Coordinates of C-alpha atoms in Angstrom, one line a residue:
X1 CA 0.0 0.0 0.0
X2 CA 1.1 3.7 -0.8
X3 CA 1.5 6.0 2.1
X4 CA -0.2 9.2 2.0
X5 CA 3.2 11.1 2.0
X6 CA 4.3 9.5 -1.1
X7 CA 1.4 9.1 -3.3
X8 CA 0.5 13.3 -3.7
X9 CA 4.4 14.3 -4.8
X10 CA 4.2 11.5 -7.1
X11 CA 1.2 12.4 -8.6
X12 CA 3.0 15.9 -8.6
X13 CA 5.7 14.5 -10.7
X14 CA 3.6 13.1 -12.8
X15 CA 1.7 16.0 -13.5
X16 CA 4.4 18.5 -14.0
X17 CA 6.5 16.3 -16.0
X18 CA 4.2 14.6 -19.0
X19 CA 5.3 11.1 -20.7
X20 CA 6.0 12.6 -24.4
X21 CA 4.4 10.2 -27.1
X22 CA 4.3 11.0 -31.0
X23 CA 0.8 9.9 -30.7
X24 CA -1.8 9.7 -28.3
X25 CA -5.2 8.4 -29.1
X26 CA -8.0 8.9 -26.7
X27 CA -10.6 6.2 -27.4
X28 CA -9.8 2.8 -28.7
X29 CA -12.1 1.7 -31.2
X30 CA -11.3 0.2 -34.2
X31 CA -10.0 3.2 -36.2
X32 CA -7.8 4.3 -33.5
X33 CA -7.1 0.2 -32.8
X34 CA -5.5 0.4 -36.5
X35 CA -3.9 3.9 -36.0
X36 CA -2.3 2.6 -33.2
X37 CA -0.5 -0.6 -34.8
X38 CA 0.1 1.1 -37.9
X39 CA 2.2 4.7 -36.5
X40 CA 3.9 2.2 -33.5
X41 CA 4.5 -0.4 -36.8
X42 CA 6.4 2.6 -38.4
X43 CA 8.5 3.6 -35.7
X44 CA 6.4 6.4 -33.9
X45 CA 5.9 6.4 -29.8
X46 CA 1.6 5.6 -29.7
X47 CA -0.4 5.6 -26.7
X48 CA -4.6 4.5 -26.6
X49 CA -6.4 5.2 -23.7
X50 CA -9.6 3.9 -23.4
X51 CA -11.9 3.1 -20.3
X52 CA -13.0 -0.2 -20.7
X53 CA -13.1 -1.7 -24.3
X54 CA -9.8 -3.3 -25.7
X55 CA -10.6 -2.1 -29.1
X56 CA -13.5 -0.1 -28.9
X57 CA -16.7 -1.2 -29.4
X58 CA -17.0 -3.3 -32.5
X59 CA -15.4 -6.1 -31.2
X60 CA -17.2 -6.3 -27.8
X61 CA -20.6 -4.6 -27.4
X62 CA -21.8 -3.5 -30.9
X63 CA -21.2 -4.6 -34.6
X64 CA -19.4 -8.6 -34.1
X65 CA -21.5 -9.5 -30.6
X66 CA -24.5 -8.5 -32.3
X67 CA -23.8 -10.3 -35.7
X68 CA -22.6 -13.2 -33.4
X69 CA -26.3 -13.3 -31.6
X70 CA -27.9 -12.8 -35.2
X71 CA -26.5 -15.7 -36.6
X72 CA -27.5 -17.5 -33.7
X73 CA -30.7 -16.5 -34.5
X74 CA -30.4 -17.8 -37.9
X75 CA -29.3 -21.0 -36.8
X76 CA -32.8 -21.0 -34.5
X77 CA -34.2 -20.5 -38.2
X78 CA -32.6 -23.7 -39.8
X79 CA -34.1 -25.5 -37.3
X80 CA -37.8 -24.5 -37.6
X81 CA -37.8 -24.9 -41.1
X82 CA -35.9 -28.3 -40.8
X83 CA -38.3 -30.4 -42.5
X84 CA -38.1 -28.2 -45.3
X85 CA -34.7 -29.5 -45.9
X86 CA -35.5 -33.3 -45.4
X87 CA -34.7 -33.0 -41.8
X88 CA -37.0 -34.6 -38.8
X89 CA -36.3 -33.2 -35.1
X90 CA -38.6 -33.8 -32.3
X91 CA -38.5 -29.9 -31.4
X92 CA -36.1 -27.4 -29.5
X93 CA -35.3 -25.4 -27.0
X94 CA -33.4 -22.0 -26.9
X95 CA -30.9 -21.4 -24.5
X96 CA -30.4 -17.9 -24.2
X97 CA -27.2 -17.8 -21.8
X98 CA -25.8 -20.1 -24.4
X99 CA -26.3 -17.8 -27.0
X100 CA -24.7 -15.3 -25.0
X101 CA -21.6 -17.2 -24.3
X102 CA -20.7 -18.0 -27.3
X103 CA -20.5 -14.0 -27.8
X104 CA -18.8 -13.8 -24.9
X105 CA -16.3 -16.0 -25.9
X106 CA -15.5 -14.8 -29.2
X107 CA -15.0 -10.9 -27.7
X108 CA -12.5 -13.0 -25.4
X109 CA -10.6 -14.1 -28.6
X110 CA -10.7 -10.9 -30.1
X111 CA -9.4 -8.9 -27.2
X112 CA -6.4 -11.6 -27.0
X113 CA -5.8 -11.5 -30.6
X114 CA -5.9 -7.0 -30.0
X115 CA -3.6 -7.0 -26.8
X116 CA -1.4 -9.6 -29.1
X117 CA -1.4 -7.0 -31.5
X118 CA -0.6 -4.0 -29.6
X119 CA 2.8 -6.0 -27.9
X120 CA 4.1 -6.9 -31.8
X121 CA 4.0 -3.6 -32.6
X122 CA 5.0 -1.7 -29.4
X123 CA 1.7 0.5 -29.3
X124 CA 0.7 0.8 -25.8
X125 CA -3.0 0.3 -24.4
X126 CA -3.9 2.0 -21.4
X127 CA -7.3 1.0 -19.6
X128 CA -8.9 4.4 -18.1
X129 CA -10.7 7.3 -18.0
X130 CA -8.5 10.4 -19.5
X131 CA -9.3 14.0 -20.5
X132 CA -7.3 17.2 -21.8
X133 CA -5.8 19.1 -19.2
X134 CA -3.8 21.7 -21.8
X135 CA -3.0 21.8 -25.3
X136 CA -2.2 18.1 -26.7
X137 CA -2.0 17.0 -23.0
X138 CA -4.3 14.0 -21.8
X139 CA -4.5 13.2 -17.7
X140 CA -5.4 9.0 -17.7
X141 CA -7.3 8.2 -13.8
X142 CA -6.0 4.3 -14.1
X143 CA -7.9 2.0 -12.6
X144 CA -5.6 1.3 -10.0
X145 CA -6.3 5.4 -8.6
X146 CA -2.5 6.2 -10.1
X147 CA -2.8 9.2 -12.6
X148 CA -0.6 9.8 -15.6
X149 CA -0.2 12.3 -18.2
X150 CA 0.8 11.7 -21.7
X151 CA 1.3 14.8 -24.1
X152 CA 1.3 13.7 -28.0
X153 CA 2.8 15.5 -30.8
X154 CA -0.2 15.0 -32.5
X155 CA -3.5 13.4 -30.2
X156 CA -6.4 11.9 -32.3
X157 CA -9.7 12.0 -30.8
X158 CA -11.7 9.0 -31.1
X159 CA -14.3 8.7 -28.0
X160 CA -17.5 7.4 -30.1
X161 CA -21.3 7.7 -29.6
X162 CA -23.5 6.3 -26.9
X163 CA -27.0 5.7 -27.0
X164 CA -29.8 8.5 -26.8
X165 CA -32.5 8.8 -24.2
X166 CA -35.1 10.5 -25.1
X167 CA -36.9 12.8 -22.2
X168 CA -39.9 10.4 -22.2
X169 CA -42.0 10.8 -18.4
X170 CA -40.7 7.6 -17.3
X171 CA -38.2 5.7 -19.5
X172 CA -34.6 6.8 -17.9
X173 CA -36.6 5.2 -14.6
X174 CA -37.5 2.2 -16.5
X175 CA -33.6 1.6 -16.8
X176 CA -34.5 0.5 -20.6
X177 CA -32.5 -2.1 -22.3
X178 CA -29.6 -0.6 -24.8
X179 CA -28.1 -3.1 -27.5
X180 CA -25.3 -3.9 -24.6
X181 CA -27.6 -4.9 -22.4
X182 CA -29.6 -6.7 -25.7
X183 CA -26.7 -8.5 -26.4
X184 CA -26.4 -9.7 -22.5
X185 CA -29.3 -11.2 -22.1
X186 CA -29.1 -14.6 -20.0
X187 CA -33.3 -15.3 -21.1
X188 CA -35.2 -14.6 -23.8
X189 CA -37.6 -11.8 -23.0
X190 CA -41.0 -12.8 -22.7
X191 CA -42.8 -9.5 -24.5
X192 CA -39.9 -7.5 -25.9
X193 CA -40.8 -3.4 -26.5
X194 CA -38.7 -1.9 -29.1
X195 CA -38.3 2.1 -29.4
X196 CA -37.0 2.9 -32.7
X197 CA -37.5 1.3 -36.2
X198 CA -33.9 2.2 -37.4
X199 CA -30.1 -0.3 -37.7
X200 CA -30.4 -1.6 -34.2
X201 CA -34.0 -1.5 -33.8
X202 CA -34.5 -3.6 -36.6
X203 CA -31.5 -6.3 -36.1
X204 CA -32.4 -6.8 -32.4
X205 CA -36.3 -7.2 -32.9
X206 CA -35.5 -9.7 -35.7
X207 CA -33.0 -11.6 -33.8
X208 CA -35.0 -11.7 -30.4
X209 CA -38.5 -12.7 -32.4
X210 CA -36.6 -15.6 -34.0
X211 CA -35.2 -16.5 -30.5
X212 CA -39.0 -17.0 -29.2
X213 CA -39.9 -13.4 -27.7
X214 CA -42.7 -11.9 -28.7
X215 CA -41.6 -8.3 -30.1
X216 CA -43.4 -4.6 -30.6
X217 CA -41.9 -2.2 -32.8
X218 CA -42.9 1.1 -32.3
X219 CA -41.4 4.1 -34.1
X220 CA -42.4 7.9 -34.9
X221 CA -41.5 8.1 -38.8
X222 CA -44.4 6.4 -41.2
X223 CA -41.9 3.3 -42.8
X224 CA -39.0 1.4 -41.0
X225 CA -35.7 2.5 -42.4
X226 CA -37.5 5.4 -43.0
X227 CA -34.7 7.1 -44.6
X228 CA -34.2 4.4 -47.5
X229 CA -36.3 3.5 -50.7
X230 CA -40.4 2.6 -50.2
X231 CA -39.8 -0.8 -52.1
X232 CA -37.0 -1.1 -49.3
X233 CA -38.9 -0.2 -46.2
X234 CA -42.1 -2.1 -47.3
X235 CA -39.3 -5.4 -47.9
X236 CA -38.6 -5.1 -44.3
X237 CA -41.9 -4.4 -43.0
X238 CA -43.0 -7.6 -44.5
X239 CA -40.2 -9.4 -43.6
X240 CA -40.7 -8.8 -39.5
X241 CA -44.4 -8.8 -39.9
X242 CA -44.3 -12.2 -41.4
X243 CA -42.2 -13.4 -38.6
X244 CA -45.2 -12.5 -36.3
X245 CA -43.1 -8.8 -35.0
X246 CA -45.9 -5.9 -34.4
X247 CA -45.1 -2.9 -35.9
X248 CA -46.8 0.2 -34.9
X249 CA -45.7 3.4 -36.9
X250 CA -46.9 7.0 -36.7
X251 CA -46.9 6.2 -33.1
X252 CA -45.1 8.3 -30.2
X253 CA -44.3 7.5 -26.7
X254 CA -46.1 9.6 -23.9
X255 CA -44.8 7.8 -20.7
X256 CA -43.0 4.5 -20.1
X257 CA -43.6 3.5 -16.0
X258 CA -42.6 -0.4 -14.2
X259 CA -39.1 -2.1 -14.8
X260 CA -37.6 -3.5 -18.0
X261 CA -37.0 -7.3 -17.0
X262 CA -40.2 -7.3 -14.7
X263 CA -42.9 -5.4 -16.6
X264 CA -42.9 -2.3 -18.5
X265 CA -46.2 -0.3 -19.3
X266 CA -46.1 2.4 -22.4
X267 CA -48.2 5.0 -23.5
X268 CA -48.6 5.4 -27.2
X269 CA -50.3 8.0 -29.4
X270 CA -51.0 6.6 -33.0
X271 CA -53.2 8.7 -35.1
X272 CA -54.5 10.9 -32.5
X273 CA -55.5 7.5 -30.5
X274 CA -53.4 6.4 -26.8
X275 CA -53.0 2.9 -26.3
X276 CA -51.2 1.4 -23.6
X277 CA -48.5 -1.6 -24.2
X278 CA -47.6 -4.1 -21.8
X279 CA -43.9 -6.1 -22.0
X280 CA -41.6 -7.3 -20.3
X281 CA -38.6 -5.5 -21.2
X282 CA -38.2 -2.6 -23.1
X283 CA -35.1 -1.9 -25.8
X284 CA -34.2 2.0 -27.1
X285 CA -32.8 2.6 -30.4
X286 CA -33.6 5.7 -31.3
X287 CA -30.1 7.5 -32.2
X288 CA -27.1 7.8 -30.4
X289 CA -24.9 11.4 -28.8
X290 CA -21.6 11.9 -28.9
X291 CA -18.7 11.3 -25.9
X292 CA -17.6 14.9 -26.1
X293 CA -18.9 15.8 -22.5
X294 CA -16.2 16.0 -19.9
X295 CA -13.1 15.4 -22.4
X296 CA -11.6 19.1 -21.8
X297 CA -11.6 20.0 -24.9
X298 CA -12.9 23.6 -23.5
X299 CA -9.0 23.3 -22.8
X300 CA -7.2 22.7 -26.2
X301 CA -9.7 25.2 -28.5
X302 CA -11.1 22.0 -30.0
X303 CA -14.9 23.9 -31.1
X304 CA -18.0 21.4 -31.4
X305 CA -21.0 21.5 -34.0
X306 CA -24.3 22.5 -32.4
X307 CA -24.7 18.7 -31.7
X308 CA -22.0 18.1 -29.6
X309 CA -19.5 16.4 -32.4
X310 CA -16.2 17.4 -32.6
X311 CA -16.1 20.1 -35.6
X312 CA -13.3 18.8 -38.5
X313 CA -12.8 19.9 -41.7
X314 CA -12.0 17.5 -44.7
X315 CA -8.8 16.3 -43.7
X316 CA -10.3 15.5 -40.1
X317 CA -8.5 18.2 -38.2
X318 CA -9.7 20.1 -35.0
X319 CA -10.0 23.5 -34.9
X320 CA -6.9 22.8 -32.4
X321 CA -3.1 22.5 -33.8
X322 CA -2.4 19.0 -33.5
X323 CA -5.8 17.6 -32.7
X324 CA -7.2 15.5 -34.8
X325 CA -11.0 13.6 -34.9
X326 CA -12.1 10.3 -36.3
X327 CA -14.8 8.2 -36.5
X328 CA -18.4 8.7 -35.0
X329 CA -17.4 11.6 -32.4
X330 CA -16.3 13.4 -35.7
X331 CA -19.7 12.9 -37.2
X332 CA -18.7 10.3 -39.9
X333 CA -21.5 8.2 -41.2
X334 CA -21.9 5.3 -38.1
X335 CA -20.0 2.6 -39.1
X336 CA -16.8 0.7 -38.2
X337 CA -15.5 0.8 -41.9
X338 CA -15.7 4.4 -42.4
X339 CA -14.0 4.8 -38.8
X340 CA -10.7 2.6 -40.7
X341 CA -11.0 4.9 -43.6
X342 CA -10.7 8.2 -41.1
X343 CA -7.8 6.8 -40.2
X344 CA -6.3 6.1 -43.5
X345 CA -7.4 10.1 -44.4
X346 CA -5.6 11.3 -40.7
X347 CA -2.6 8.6 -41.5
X348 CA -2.1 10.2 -44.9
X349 CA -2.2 13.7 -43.7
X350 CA 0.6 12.9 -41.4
X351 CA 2.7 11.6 -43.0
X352 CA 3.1 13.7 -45.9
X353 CA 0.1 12.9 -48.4
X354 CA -3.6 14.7 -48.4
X355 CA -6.5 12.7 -48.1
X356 CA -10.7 14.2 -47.4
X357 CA -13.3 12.5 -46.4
X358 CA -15.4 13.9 -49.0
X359 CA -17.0 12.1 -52.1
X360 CA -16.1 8.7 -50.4
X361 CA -18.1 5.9 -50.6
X362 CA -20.1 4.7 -47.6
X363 CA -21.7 1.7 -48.1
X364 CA -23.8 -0.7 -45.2
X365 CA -25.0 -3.8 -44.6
X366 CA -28.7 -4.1 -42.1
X367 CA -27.7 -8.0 -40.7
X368 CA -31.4 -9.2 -41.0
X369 CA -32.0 -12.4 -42.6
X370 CA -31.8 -11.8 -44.9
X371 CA -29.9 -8.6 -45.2
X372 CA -30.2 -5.2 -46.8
X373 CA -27.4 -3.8 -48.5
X374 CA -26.5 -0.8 -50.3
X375 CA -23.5 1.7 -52.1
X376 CA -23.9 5.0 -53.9
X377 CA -26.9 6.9 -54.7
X378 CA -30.9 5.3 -53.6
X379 CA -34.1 6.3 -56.2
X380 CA -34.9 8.7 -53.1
X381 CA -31.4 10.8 -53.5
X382 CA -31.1 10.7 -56.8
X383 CA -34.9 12.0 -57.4
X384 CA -33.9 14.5 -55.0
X385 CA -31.0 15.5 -56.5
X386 CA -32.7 15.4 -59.9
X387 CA -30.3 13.1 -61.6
X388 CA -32.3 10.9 -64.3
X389 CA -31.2 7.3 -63.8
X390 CA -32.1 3.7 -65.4
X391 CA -33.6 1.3 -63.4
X392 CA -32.7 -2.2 -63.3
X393 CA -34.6 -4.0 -60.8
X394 CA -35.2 -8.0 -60.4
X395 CA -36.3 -10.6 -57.8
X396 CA -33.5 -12.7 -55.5
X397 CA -35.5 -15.9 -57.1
X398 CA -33.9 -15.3 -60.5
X399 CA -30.8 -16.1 -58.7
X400 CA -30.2 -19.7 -59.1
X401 CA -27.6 -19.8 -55.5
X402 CA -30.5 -18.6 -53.7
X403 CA -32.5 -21.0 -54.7
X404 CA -30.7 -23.9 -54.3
X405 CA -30.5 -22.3 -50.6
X406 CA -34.2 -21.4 -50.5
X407 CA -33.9 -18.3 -49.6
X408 CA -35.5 -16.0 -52.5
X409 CA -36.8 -13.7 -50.6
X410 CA -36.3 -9.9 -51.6
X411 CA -34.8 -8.6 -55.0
X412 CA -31.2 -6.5 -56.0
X413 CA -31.8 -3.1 -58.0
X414 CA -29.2 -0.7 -59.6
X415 CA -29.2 2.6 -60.6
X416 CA -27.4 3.5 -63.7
X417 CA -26.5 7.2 -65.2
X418 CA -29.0 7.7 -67.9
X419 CA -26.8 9.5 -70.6
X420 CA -23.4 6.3 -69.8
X421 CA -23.3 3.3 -68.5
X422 CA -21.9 4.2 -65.0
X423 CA -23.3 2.9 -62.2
X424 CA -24.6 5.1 -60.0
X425 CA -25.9 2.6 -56.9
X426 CA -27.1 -0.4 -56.0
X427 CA -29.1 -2.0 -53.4
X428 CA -30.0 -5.5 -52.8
X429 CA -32.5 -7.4 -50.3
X430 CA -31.7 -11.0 -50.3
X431 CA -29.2 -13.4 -49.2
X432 CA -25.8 -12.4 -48.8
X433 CA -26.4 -9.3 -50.4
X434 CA -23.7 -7.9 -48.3
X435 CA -21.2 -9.7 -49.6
X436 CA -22.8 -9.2 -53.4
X437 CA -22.7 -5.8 -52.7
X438 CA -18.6 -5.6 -53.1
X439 CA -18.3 -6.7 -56.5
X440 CA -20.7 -3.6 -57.4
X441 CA -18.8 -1.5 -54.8
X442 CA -15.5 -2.4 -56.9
X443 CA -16.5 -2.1 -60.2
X444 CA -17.8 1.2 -59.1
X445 CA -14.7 2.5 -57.7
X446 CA -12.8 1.3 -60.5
X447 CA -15.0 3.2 -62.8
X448 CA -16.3 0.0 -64.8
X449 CA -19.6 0.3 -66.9
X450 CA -22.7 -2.1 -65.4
X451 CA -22.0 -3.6 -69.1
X452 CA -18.8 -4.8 -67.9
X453 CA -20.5 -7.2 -64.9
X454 CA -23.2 -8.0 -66.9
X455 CA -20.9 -9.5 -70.0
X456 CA -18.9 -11.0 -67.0
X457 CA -18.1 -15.0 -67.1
X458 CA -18.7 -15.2 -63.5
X459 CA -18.8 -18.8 -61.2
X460 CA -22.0 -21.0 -61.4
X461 CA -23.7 -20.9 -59.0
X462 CA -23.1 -18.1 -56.8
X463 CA -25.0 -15.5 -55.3
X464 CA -22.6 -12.7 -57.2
X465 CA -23.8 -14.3 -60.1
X466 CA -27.2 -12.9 -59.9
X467 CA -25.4 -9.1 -61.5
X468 CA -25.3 -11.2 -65.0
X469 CA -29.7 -11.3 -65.0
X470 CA -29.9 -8.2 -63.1
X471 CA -27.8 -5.9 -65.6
X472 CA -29.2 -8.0 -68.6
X473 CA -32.6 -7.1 -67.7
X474 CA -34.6 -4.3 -69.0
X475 CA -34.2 -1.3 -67.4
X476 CA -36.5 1.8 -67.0
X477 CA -36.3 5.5 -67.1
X478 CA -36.5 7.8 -64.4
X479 CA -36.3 10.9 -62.8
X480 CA -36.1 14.8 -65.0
X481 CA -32.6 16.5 -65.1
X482 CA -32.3 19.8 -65.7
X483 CA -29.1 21.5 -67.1
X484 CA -28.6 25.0 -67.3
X485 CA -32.7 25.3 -66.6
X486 CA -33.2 22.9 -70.4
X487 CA -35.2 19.6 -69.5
X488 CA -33.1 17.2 -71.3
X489 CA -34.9 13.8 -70.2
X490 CA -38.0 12.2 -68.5
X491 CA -39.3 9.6 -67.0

């Protein structure tokens, strides 16, 4: 034990003499996970701080757990359609806390195979809580109650977002479910009471219904995934309500009151009607804030939007020398990809190039079975933005993969430029459209015609092999364009 004498003029030291770094890194998630190997990998002094996660949140309470529990969930699938596959079983039963070890003990791997990481290269990981205290200076409260300070020549910000709670009479008393706790669960919830029709809203309440819970969806905006196409949001309204989910939209929460995990009551106007909803636990998704509160960045001149995110400019600096921002604290699009290519664009800028942010590509996967998927420009942007576009549009069951797998649900649809042949988006509903999804996304960024992957002599039969009847079918016109004022093309 430390004796009271000792402890305060080290902490003095401590304080009045910073550990110099090239790089330190507050937040550990998987942009500033790569930053990290890559700078130490190159010869630079790198610190991460973060207060719990070894790498951040994708590997441990957000994008793999929850893709781990979905395919669980998919598995539950298989097994209730067994006999459609020539398969007799005599039923099942779903063990939850299985379900949830199995995630657990995948995020054990991945934190092994991180810390294994971090040691080959000579980055080094520091578990606590830290915050500016000057210019490019970071104070780190360990968990042992030691503190140290660690000034970089350069620091990148990298905190993340958390999820919002909305000031709804009753809900922060509730003490709703979040997807951590989602993705913790040791029982299947009996009447599960979703808030929010978006990403999470919709992979959870899929998961969970296929697990046995019975599921509500409510959520304020008039289509689920209300920001993507209506042939896409009808898709996966039809897809959950088929799998017995009820959906309520138009519909907002007046008060929430009892316990999620015991029972949970809430209040709902829909069309100028209250109804009261009774579950057993109840699950918010309805956006997330930024960890920009009590960072000290008052302290380095690092300004924030009127939202609380770190202001950057295209290169992803602060308005501080020195202090850079990545990933979702920055206000980059919400994914773990696009946090990477932050990196790559703050990597770049330091070590002699110049890399932006803007006119990349951002494309995403929803993990519901089966998935949604999508790169470039939707019919909704691009009849916003009046660009006129050819349609080409077809069902997953003229793919021949999918239906050897029986699994034909949804369709794939493309958006070419009306006046070339470049291809201007594409989404697809279906089986592994994620993965379909890259051979658009690289014939896009290589600049290749659609004629080029519909002429292709692709592998028989694979689900990428669906392009081939996609771009081969007839396409139709839409949208007007206007240049210079002159209508040049309809619809």
């Amino acid at each position: 034990m430390k004796s009271t004498e000792s402890s305060p003029s080290a902490h003095v030291l401590k304080k009045s003499q910073p550990e110099e770094f090239d790089l330190v890194i507050l937040g550990g998630g998987t942009g500033s996970t790569v930053a990290a190997w890559t700078f130490a990998g190159e010869g630079k002094r790198v610190a991460v701080v973060d207060r719990k996660y070894i790498g951040g949140s994708c590997p441990n309470i957000a994008c793999l757990p929850s893709k781990n529990i979905i395919h669980s969930a998919k598995v539950v699938d298989y097994f209730r359609r067994s006999k459609e596959f020539g398969i007799a079983h005599d039923g099942f039963t779903i063990e939850m806390s299985g379900v949830r070890d199995r995630k657990r003990k995948m995020v054990v791997g991945l934190n092994e195979m991180y810390m294994e990481n971090y040691r080959k290269t000579g980055a080094e990981f520091i578990l606590g809580t830290g915050r500016f205290v000057a210019p490019r200076t970071v104070e780190v409260a360990l968990l042992d109650g030691t503190i140290r300070q660690l000034r970089g020549t350069n620091v990148i910000v990298s905190t993340g977002t958390r999820a919002s709670l909305e000031a709804i009479p009753g809900l922060a008393e509730a003490h709703p479910l979040t997807h951590i706790e989602a993705l913790e669960l040791g029982q299947v919830p009996e009447h599960l009471l979703v808030i929010g029709g978006g990403y999470v809203g919709v992979e959870l309440s899929h998961a969970m219904r296929r697990f046995g819970s019975k599921v509500t969806v409510i959520d304020r905006n008039g289509r689920l995934m209300s920001k993507e196409d209506p042939d896409v949001c009808e898709a996966l309204r039809s897809l959950l309500a088929d799998e017995g989910i009820d959906i309520l939209l138009n519909a907002r929460i007046k008060q929430v009151s009892g316990k999620c995990g015991d029972s949970v009551s809430v209040v709902v106007e829909q069309n100028g009607i209250e109804k009261v909803l009774k579950g057993s636990h109840v699950l918010v998704a309805t956006g997330r804030n930024p960890n920009t509160e009590g960072l000290g960045l008052e302290l380095t001149g690092v300004e924030l939007t009127d939202r609380g995110y770190i202001k950057v400019n295209e290169r992803l600096q602060t308005s501080a020398p020195g202090v850079w921002a990545i990933g979702e604290v920055a206000g980059s699009p919400q994914f773990t990809h696009i946090s990477i290519d932050d990196f790559r664009v703050v990597h770049a800028n330091l070590t002699g190039g110049n890399r932006v942010t803007t006119g990349r590509q951002v494309p995403y996967c929803l993990f519901t079975d089966p998935e949604l998927a999508r790169i470039g420009l939707s019919e909704t942007e691009a009849e916003a933005q009046g660009i006129a576009y050819r349609l080409f549009k077809v069902p997953m069951e003229t793919n021949l993969r999918a239906r050897t797998l029986s699994e034909t649900r949804g369709f794939v649809k493309a958006l070419v430029e009306a006046h070339s042949d470049r291809i201007l988006g594409f989404t697809a509903f279906g089986v592994g459209a994620g993965e379909t999804l890259a051979a658009v996304q690289i014939a896009m960024i290589a600049g290749l015609p659609y004629t080029a992957l519909r002429d292709a002599v692709l592998t028989h039969p694979t689900l990428v092999e669906g392009l081939i009847p996609l771009f081969s079918s007839a396409a139709s016109a839409h949208n007007v364009v206007e240049t210079r004022g002159a209508q040049i093309s309809a619809a």
